[in-house]
mmCIF file of C-alpha atoms in Angstrom:
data_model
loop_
_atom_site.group_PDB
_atom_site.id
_atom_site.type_symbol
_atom_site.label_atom_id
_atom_site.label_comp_id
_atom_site.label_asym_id
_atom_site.label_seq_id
_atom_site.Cartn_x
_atom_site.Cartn_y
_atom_site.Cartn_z
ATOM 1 C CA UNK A 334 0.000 0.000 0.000
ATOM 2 C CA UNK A 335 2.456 2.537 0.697
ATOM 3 C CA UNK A 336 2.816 4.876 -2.300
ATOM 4 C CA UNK A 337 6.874 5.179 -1.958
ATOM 5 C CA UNK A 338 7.385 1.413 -2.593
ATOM 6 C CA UNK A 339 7.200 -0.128 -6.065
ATOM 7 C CA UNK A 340 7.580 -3.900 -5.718
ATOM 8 C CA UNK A 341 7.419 -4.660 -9.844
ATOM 9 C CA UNK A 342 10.561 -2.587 -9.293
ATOM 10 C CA UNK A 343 12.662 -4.091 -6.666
ATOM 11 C CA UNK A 344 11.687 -7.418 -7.545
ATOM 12 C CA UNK A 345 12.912 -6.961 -11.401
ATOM 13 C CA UNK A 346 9.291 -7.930 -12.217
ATOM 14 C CA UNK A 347 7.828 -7.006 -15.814
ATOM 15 C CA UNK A 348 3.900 -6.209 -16.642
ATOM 16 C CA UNK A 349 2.226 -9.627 -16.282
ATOM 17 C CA UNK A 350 4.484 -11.587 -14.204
ATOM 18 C CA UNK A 351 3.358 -11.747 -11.122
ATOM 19 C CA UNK A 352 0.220 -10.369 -8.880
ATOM 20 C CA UNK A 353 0.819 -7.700 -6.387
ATOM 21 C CA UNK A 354 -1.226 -7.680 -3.906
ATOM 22 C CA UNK A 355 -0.942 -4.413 -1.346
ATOM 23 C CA UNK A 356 -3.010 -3.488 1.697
ATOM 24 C CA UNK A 357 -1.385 -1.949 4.884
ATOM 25 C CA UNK A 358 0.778 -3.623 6.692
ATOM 26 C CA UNK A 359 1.018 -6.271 4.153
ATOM 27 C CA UNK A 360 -1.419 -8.226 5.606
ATOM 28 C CA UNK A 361 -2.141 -12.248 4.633
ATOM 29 C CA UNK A 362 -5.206 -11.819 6.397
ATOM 30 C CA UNK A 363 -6.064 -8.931 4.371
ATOM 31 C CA UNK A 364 -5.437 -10.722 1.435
ATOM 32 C CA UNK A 365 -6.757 -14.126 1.490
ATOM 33 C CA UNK A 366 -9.598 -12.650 -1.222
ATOM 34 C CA UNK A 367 -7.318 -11.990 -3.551
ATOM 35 C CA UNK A 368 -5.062 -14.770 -3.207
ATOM 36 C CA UNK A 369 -7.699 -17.158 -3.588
ATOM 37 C CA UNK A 370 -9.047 -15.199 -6.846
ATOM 38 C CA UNK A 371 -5.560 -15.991 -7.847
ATOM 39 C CA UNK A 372 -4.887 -19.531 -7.169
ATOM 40 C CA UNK A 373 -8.394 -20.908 -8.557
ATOM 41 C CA UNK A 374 -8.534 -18.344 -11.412
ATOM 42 C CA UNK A 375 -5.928 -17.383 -12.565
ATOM 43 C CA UNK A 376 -3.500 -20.495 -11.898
ATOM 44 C CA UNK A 377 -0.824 -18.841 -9.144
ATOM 45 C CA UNK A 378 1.188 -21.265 -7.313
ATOM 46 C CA UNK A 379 4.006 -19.238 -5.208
ATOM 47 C CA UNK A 380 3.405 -16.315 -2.696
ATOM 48 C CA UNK A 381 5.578 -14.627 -1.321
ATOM 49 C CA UNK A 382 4.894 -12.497 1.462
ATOM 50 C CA UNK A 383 6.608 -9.096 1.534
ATOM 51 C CA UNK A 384 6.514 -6.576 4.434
ATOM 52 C CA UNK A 385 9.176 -3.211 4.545
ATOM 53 C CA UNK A 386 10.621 -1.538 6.945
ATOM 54 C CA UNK A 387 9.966 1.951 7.832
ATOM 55 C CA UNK A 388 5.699 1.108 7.868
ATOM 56 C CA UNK A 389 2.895 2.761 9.423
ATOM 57 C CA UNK A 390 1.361 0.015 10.872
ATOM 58 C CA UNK A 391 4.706 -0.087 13.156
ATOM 59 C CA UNK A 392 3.661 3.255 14.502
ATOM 60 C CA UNK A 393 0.242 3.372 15.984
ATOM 61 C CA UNK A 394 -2.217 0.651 18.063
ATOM 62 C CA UNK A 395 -5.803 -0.646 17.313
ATOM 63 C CA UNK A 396 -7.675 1.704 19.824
ATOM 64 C CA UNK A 397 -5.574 4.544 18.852
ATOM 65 C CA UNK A 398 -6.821 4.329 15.136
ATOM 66 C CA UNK A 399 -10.377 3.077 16.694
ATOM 67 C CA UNK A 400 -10.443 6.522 18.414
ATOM 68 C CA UNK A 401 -9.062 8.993 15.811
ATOM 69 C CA UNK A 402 -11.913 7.346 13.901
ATOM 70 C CA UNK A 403 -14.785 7.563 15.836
ATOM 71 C CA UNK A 404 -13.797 11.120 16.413
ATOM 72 C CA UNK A 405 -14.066 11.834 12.868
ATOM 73 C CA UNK A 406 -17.478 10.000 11.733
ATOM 74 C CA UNK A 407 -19.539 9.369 14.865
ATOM 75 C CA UNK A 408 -22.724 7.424 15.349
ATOM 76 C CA UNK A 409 -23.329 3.457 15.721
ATOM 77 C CA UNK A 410 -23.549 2.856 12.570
ATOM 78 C CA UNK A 411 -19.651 3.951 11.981
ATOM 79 C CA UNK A 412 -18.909 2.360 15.293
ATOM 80 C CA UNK A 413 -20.313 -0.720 14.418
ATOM 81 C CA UNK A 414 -18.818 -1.104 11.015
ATOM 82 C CA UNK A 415 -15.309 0.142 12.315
ATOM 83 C CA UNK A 416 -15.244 -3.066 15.026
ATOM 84 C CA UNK A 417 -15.742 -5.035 12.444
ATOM 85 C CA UNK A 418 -12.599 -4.528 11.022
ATOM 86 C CA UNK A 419 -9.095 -6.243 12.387
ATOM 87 C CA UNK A 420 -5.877 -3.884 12.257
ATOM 88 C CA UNK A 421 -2.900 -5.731 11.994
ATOM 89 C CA UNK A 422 -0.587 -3.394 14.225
ATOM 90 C CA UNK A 423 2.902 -5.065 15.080
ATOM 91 C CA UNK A 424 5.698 -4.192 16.439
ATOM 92 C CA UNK A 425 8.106 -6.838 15.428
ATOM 93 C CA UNK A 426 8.676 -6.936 11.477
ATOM 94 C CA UNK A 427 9.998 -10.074 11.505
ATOM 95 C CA UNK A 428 7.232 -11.963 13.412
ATOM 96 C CA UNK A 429 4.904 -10.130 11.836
ATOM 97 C CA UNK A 430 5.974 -11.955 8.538
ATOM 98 C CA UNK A 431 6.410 -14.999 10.136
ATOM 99 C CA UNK A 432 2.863 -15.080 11.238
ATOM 100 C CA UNK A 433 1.490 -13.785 7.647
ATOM 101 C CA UNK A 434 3.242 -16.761 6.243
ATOM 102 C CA UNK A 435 1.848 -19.258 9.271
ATOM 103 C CA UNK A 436 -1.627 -18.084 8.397
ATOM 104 C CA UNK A 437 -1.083 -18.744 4.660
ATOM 105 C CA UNK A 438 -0.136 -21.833 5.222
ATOM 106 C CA UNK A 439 -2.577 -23.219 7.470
ATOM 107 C CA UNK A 440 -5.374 -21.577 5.915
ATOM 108 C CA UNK A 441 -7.828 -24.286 4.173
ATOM 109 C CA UNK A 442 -8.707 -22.034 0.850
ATOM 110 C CA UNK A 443 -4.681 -21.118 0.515
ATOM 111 C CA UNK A 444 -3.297 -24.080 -1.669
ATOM 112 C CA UNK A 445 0.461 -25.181 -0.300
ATOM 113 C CA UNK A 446 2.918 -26.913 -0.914
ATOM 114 C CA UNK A 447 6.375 -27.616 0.813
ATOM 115 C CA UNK A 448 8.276 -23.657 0.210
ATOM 116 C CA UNK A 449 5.707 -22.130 -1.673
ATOM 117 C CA UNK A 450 5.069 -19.519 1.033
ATOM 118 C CA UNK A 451 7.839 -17.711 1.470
ATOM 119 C CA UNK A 452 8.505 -14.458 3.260
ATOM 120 C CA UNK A 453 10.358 -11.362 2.822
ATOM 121 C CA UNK A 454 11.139 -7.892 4.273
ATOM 122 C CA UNK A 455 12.391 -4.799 1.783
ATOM 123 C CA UNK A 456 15.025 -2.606 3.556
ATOM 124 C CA UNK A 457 13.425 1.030 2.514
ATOM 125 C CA UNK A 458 16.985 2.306 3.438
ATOM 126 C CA UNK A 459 19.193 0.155 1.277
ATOM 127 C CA UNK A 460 16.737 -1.203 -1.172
ATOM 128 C CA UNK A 461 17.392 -4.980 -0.484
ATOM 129 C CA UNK A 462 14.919 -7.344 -0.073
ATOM 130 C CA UNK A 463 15.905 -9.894 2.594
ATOM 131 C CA UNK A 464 14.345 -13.259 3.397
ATOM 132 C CA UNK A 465 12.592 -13.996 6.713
ATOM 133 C CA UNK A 466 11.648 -18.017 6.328
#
């Protein structure tokens, strides 16, 4: 999601090879959707999870956002709507992918297979792209 990044970029992808898949905090969870779109439509059979440093979702906790919110569009109806979502805060990049890739793989519409979840994190500072597990 974050509008500095360009992953067809630092991956040394071309138009067509791959789908990108963005949402904050690079959430699995917040992608299974998509990813299953992808599998059973459209034939994908590797995902790799990618998370960067330097993100937003790093820098701020459920309520927090749940307040700032609320503040801004009152009323049940936005209340009720707004606890139905789940914000994937962390504070550990690492485990953070770790856990997107756990989820991936236990998750019964996710086809697996033995290393074809893998995940990543992009250095924003040095523009490497270093694997987690």
């Amino acid at each position: 999601m974050d509008a500095r990044l360009n992953p067809a970029e630092f991956l040394g992808l071309g138009d067509g090879d791959a789908h990108v898949i963005r949402n904050a905090g690079g959430s699995a969870n917040d992608g299974i959707n998509s990813i299953v779109v992808s599998q059973r439509l459209l034939g994908t059979q590797n995902i790799a999870v990618i998370h960067h440093t330097d993100c937003g979702m790093a820098t701020f906790t459920p309520p927090l956002l749940h307040a700032k919110v609320l503040a801004e569009t009152p009323g049940e109806a936005a209340e009720a709507e707004l606890n139905k979502l789940e914000f994937r805060t962390f504070t550990d990049l690492d485990q953070s992918v770790r856990e997107d890739v756990s989820l991936l793989q236990g998750h019964p519409l996710v086809f697996t297979t033995e290393g074809s979840v893998s995940g990543w994190v992009y250095e924003t500072s040095t523009g490497k792209v270093r694997r987690v597990v």
